[in-house]
Tab-separated table of N, CA, C and O in Angstrom:
chain	number	residue	atom	x	y	z
J	12	MET	N	-4.632	11.989	-0.870
J	12	MET	CA	-3.502	12.399	-0.148
J	12	MET	C	-3.054	11.263	0.903
J	12	MET	O	-3.867	10.811	1.630
J	13	LEU	N	-1.704	11.182	1.015
J	13	LEU	CA	-1.245	10.138	1.839
J	13	LEU	C	-0.914	10.818	3.186
J	13	LEU	O	-0.588	11.950	3.291
J	14	PRO	N	-1.108	9.959	4.233
J	14	PRO	CA	-0.896	10.408	5.632
J	14	PRO	C	0.561	10.625	5.884
J	14	PRO	O	1.507	10.093	5.225
J	15	VAL	N	0.889	11.618	6.893
J	15	VAL	CA	2.280	11.825	7.191
J	15	VAL	C	2.980	10.687	7.865
J	15	VAL	O	2.297	9.990	8.657
J	16	SER	N	4.136	10.348	7.453
J	16	SER	CA	4.804	9.199	7.990
J	16	SER	C	5.247	9.505	9.429
J	16	SER	O	5.413	10.658	9.806
J	17	ALA	N	5.401	8.383	10.298
J	17	ALA	CA	5.669	8.579	11.688
J	17	ALA	C	6.981	9.261	11.994
J	17	ALA	O	7.214	9.978	12.914
J	18	CYS	N	7.986	9.102	11.032
J	18	CYS	CA	9.374	9.631	11.317
J	18	CYS	C	9.297	11.176	11.262
J	18	CYS	O	10.248	11.791	11.644
J	19	ARG	N	8.331	11.661	10.621
J	19	ARG	CA	8.217	13.172	10.355
J	19	ARG	C	7.411	13.813	11.463
J	19	ARG	O	7.265	15.082	11.513
J	20	LEU	N	6.780	13.047	12.439
J	20	LEU	CA	6.007	13.633	13.594
J	20	LEU	C	7.003	13.973	14.707
J	20	LEU	O	8.082	13.358	14.724
J	21	LYS	N	6.477	14.732	15.568
J	21	LYS	CA	7.333	15.135	16.789
J	21	LYS	C	7.582	13.855	17.586
J	21	LYS	O	8.554	13.753	18.309
J	22	THR	N	6.691	12.873	17.705
J	22	THR	CA	6.857	11.703	18.462
J	22	THR	C	7.925	10.841	17.856
J	22	THR	O	8.450	9.875	18.646
J	23	GLY	N	8.267	10.969	16.623
J	23	GLY	CA	9.319	10.199	15.949
J	23	GLY	C	8.796	8.958	15.463
J	23	GLY	O	7.648	8.546	15.522
J	24	GLY	N	9.828	8.070	15.149
J	24	GLY	CA	9.435	6.780	14.603
J	24	GLY	C	10.550	6.281	13.672
J	24	GLY	O	11.468	7.120	13.231
J	25	ARG	N	10.573	5.057	13.289
J	25	ARG	CA	11.439	4.527	12.373
J	25	ARG	C	11.194	4.954	10.918
J	25	ARG	O	10.024	4.956	10.537
J	26	PRO	N	12.184	5.374	10.156
J	26	PRO	CA	12.030	5.904	8.730
J	26	PRO	C	11.367	4.663	7.930
J	26	PRO	O	11.750	3.452	8.175
J	27	GLU	N	10.567	4.900	6.989
J	27	GLU	CA	9.855	3.814	6.209
J	27	GLU	C	10.984	3.223	5.265
J	27	GLU	O	11.836	4.015	4.714
J	28	LYS	N	10.864	1.930	5.011
J	28	LYS	CA	11.828	1.369	4.164
J	28	LYS	C	11.347	1.646	2.684
J	28	LYS	O	12.243	1.875	1.833
J	29	TRP	N	10.078	1.749	2.470
J	29	TRP	CA	9.539	1.998	1.147
J	29	TRP	C	8.626	3.282	1.367
J	29	TRP	O	7.727	3.304	2.172
J	30	HIS	N	8.806	4.210	0.479
J	30	HIS	CA	7.974	5.421	0.684
J	30	HIS	C	6.601	5.123	0.234
J	30	HIS	O	6.308	4.229	-0.670
J	31	ARG	N	5.589	5.696	0.933
J	31	ARG	CA	4.199	5.345	0.538
J	31	ARG	C	3.865	5.712	-0.931
J	31	ARG	O	2.934	5.078	-1.417
J	32	ARG	N	4.458	6.642	-1.509
J	32	ARG	CA	4.206	7.022	-2.851
J	32	ARG	C	4.427	5.884	-3.719
J	32	ARG	O	3.809	5.467	-4.682
J	33	GLU	N	5.683	5.097	-3.429
J	33	GLU	CA	6.043	4.027	-4.296
J	33	GLU	C	5.043	2.851	-4.120
J	33	GLU	O	4.736	2.144	-5.143
J	34	ILE	N	4.568	2.680	-2.905
J	34	ILE	CA	3.582	1.570	-2.686
J	34	ILE	C	2.313	1.909	-3.443
J	34	ILE	O	1.651	1.076	-4.023
J	35	ALA	N	1.797	3.159	-3.253
J	35	ALA	CA	0.552	3.693	-4.020
J	35	ALA	C	0.737	3.517	-5.568
J	35	ALA	O	-0.185	3.065	-6.310
J	36	ASP	N	1.975	3.796	-6.068
J	36	ASP	CA	2.097	3.687	-7.533
J	36	ASP	C	2.138	2.183	-7.959
J	36	ASP	O	1.704	1.832	-8.977
J	37	ALA	N	2.669	1.243	-7.057
J	37	ALA	CA	2.620	-0.143	-7.357
J	37	ALA	C	1.120	-0.671	-7.364
J	37	ALA	O	0.842	-1.427	-8.283
J	38	ILE	N	0.382	-0.160	-6.473
J	38	ILE	CA	-1.033	-0.545	-6.413
J	38	ILE	C	-1.708	-0.162	-7.706
J	38	ILE	O	-2.453	-0.896	-8.319
J	39	ARG	N	-1.482	1.111	-8.046
J	39	ARG	CA	-2.113	1.640	-9.225
J	39	ARG	C	-1.645	0.776	-10.419
J	39	ARG	O	-2.414	0.581	-11.376
J	40	TYR	N	-0.330	0.363	-10.454
J	40	TYR	CA	0.131	-0.429	-11.681
J	40	TYR	C	-0.603	-1.721	-11.657
J	40	TYR	O	-1.029	-2.145	-12.800
J	41	VAL	N	-0.706	-2.403	-10.593
J	41	VAL	CA	-1.470	-3.709	-10.555
J	41	VAL	C	-2.869	-3.595	-11.102
J	41	VAL	O	-3.302	-4.400	-11.897
J	42	VAL	N	-3.533	-2.556	-10.510
J	42	VAL	CA	-4.903	-2.402	-10.905
J	42	VAL	C	-5.179	-1.941	-12.328
J	42	VAL	O	-5.951	-2.508	-12.993
J	43	ASP	N	-4.206	-1.070	-12.763
J	43	ASP	CA	-4.413	-0.620	-14.168
J	43	ASP	C	-4.143	-1.646	-15.158
J	43	ASP	O	-4.694	-1.826	-16.206
J	44	ASN	N	-3.072	-2.539	-14.888
J	44	ASN	CA	-2.561	-3.634	-15.894
J	44	ASN	C	-3.252	-4.927	-15.568
J	44	ASN	O	-3.078	-5.865	-16.406
J	45	GLY	N	-3.915	-5.051	-14.519
J	45	GLY	CA	-4.629	-6.342	-14.229
J	45	GLY	C	-3.674	-7.571	-14.014
J	45	GLY	O	-3.955	-8.640	-14.449
J	46	ILE	N	-2.498	-7.312	-13.469
J	46	ILE	CA	-1.482	-8.371	-13.348
J	46	ILE	C	-1.608	-8.906	-11.852
J	46	ILE	O	-2.353	-8.305	-10.999
J	47	LYS	N	-0.989	-10.082	-11.571
J	47	LYS	CA	-0.922	-10.598	-10.244
J	47	LYS	C	0.155	-9.940	-9.478
J	47	LYS	O	1.070	-9.412	-10.061
J	48	TRP	N	-0.023	-10.016	-8.108
J	48	TRP	CA	0.913	-9.305	-7.245
J	48	TRP	C	2.409	-9.869	-7.554
J	48	TRP	O	3.307	-9.077	-7.551
J	49	ARG	N	2.517	-11.127	-7.789
J	49	ARG	CA	3.949	-11.681	-7.922
J	49	ARG	C	4.532	-11.245	-9.259
J	49	ARG	O	5.687	-11.413	-9.481
J	50	ALA	N	3.732	-10.771	-10.170
J	50	ALA	CA	4.303	-10.224	-11.464
J	50	ALA	C	4.734	-8.739	-11.452
J	50	ALA	O	4.951	-8.139	-12.435
J	51	LEU	N	4.667	-8.125	-10.328
J	51	LEU	CA	5.004	-6.742	-10.135
J	51	LEU	C	6.432	-6.517	-10.542
J	51	LEU	O	7.390	-7.351	-10.035
J	52	PRO	N	6.724	-5.510	-11.358
J	52	PRO	CA	8.163	-5.348	-11.853
J	52	PRO	C	9.134	-4.944	-10.724
J	52	PRO	O	8.691	-4.457	-9.713
J	53	ALA	N	10.455	-5.230	-10.926
J	53	ALA	CA	11.365	-4.881	-9.917
J	53	ALA	C	11.537	-3.484	-9.493
J	53	ALA	O	12.135	-3.030	-8.600
J	54	ASP	N	10.946	-2.465	-10.408
J	54	ASP	CA	11.102	-1.085	-10.193
J	54	ASP	C	10.239	-0.669	-8.980
J	54	ASP	O	10.408	0.426	-8.327
J	55	TYR	N	9.304	-1.543	-8.539
J	55	TYR	CA	8.409	-1.278	-7.402
J	55	TYR	C	8.811	-1.960	-6.127
J	55	TYR	O	9.696	-2.865	-6.211
J	56	PRO	N	8.318	-1.659	-5.017
J	56	PRO	CA	8.581	-2.431	-3.729
J	56	PRO	C	8.214	-3.916	-3.880
J	56	PRO	O	7.486	-4.305	-4.754
J	57	PRO	N	8.736	-4.782	-3.039
J	57	PRO	CA	8.430	-6.140	-3.173
J	57	PRO	C	6.876	-6.465	-3.060
J	57	PRO	O	6.173	-5.713	-2.371
J	58	TRP	N	6.477	-7.435	-3.812
J	58	TRP	CA	4.914	-7.629	-3.938
J	58	TRP	C	4.389	-7.954	-2.562
J	58	TRP	O	3.288	-7.596	-2.248
J	59	GLN	N	5.126	-8.599	-1.684
J	59	GLN	CA	4.615	-8.861	-0.315
J	59	GLN	C	4.309	-7.576	0.429
J	59	GLN	O	3.230	-7.514	1.101
J	60	THR	N	5.137	-6.596	0.293
J	60	THR	CA	4.935	-5.458	1.043
J	60	THR	C	3.650	-4.609	0.381
J	60	THR	O	2.787	-4.197	1.212
J	61	VAL	N	3.582	-4.605	-0.856
J	61	VAL	CA	2.400	-3.852	-1.494
J	61	VAL	C	1.098	-4.673	-1.152
J	61	VAL	O	0.074	-4.097	-0.916
J	62	SER	N	1.096	-5.972	-1.296
J	62	SER	CA	0.031	-6.844	-0.962
J	62	SER	C	-0.551	-6.700	0.397
J	62	SER	O	-1.724	-6.577	0.661
J	63	THR	N	0.321	-6.690	1.366
J	63	THR	CA	0.005	-6.581	2.806
J	63	THR	C	-0.524	-5.198	3.072
J	63	THR	O	-1.535	-5.033	3.836
J	64	THR	N	-0.043	-4.287	2.366
J	64	THR	CA	-0.597	-2.854	2.541
J	64	THR	C	-2.071	-2.831	2.178
J	64	THR	O	-2.845	-2.076	2.816
J	65	THR	N	-2.375	-3.498	1.085
J	65	THR	CA	-3.774	-3.432	0.522
J	65	THR	C	-4.644	-4.459	1.327
J	65	THR	O	-5.900	-4.291	1.151
J	66	SER	N	-4.165	-5.459	1.968
J	66	SER	CA	-4.950	-6.410	2.541
J	66	SER	C	-5.730	-5.883	3.848
J	66	SER	O	-6.624	-6.495	4.285
J	67	GLY	N	-5.157	-4.935	4.368
J	67	GLY	CA	-5.849	-4.307	5.565
J	67	GLY	C	-5.659	-5.283	6.782
J	67	GLY	O	-6.438	-5.392	7.580
J	68	ALA	N	-4.454	-5.944	6.921
J	68	ALA	CA	-4.191	-6.773	7.959
J	68	ALA	C	-4.284	-6.142	9.276
J	68	ALA	O	-3.669	-5.052	9.432
J	69	GLY	N	-5.041	-6.693	10.183
J	69	GLY	CA	-5.186	-6.123	11.485
J	69	GLY	C	-6.204	-5.084	11.602
J	69	GLY	O	-6.348	-4.430	12.580
J	70	THR	N	-6.994	-4.879	10.553
J	70	THR	CA	-7.927	-3.747	10.622
J	70	THR	C	-9.299	-4.269	10.356
J	70	THR	O	-9.443	-5.335	9.689
J	71	ARG	N	-10.280	-3.652	10.956
J	71	ARG	CA	-11.685	-4.011	10.780
J	71	ARG	C	-12.407	-3.024	10.105
J	71	ARG	O	-12.291	-1.786	10.378
J	72	PRO	N	-13.229	-3.360	9.166
J	72	PRO	CA	-13.995	-2.258	8.441
J	72	PRO	C	-15.067	-1.553	9.374
J	72	PRO	O	-15.482	-2.176	10.274
J	73	GLU	N	-15.193	-0.341	9.124
J	73	GLU	CA	-16.209	0.423	9.815
J	73	GLU	C	-17.622	-0.028	9.443
J	73	GLU	O	-17.770	-0.270	8.316
J	74	PRO	N	-18.524	-0.137	10.286
J	74	PRO	CA	-19.878	-0.614	10.017
J	74	PRO	C	-20.542	0.383	9.020
J	74	PRO	O	-21.216	-0.098	8.093
J	75	SER	N	-20.251	1.692	9.089
J	75	SER	CA	-20.850	2.587	8.107
J	75	SER	C	-20.135	2.418	6.686
J	75	SER	O	-20.806	2.793	5.634
J	76	ALA	N	-18.976	1.876	6.602
J	76	ALA	CA	-18.349	1.654	5.342
J	76	ALA	C	-18.789	0.461	4.549
J	76	ALA	O	-18.636	0.322	3.349
J	77	LEU	N	-19.583	-0.499	5.308
J	77	LEU	CA	-20.169	-1.560	4.596
J	77	LEU	C	-21.468	-1.193	3.886
J	77	LEU	O	-22.278	-0.530	4.484
J	78	SER	N	-21.625	-1.658	2.681
J	78	SER	CA	-22.885	-1.350	1.980
J	78	SER	C	-23.607	-2.616	1.782
J	78	SER	O	-23.112	-3.677	1.660
J	79	VAL	N	-24.970	-2.474	1.972
J	79	VAL	CA	-25.841	-3.634	1.691
J	79	VAL	C	-26.422	-3.673	0.231
J	79	VAL	O	-26.841	-2.715	-0.239
J	80	ILE	N	-26.168	-4.766	-0.429
J	80	ILE	CA	-26.629	-4.836	-1.765
J	80	ILE	C	-28.101	-5.353	-1.826
J	80	ILE	O	-28.375	-6.384	-1.143
J	81	SER	N	-28.958	-4.581	-2.366
J	81	SER	CA	-30.359	-4.988	-2.349
J	81	SER	C	-30.754	-5.531	-3.662
J	81	SER	O	-30.393	-5.196	-4.767
């Protein structure tokens, strides 16, 4: 389930340029078809938007989320 966008909260916010569902669909398309980001069809958001969303820019992984390979 996708989180609620900021523009729908009481605190407000700028409406999203690309709906999160479209970005999630684009990620699924890339993973399913094994294509490169730049080969994303024009029906989806720009590849830079989708790639930045998945890169986790500005976020750090939780220590509990990291797994040790033995």
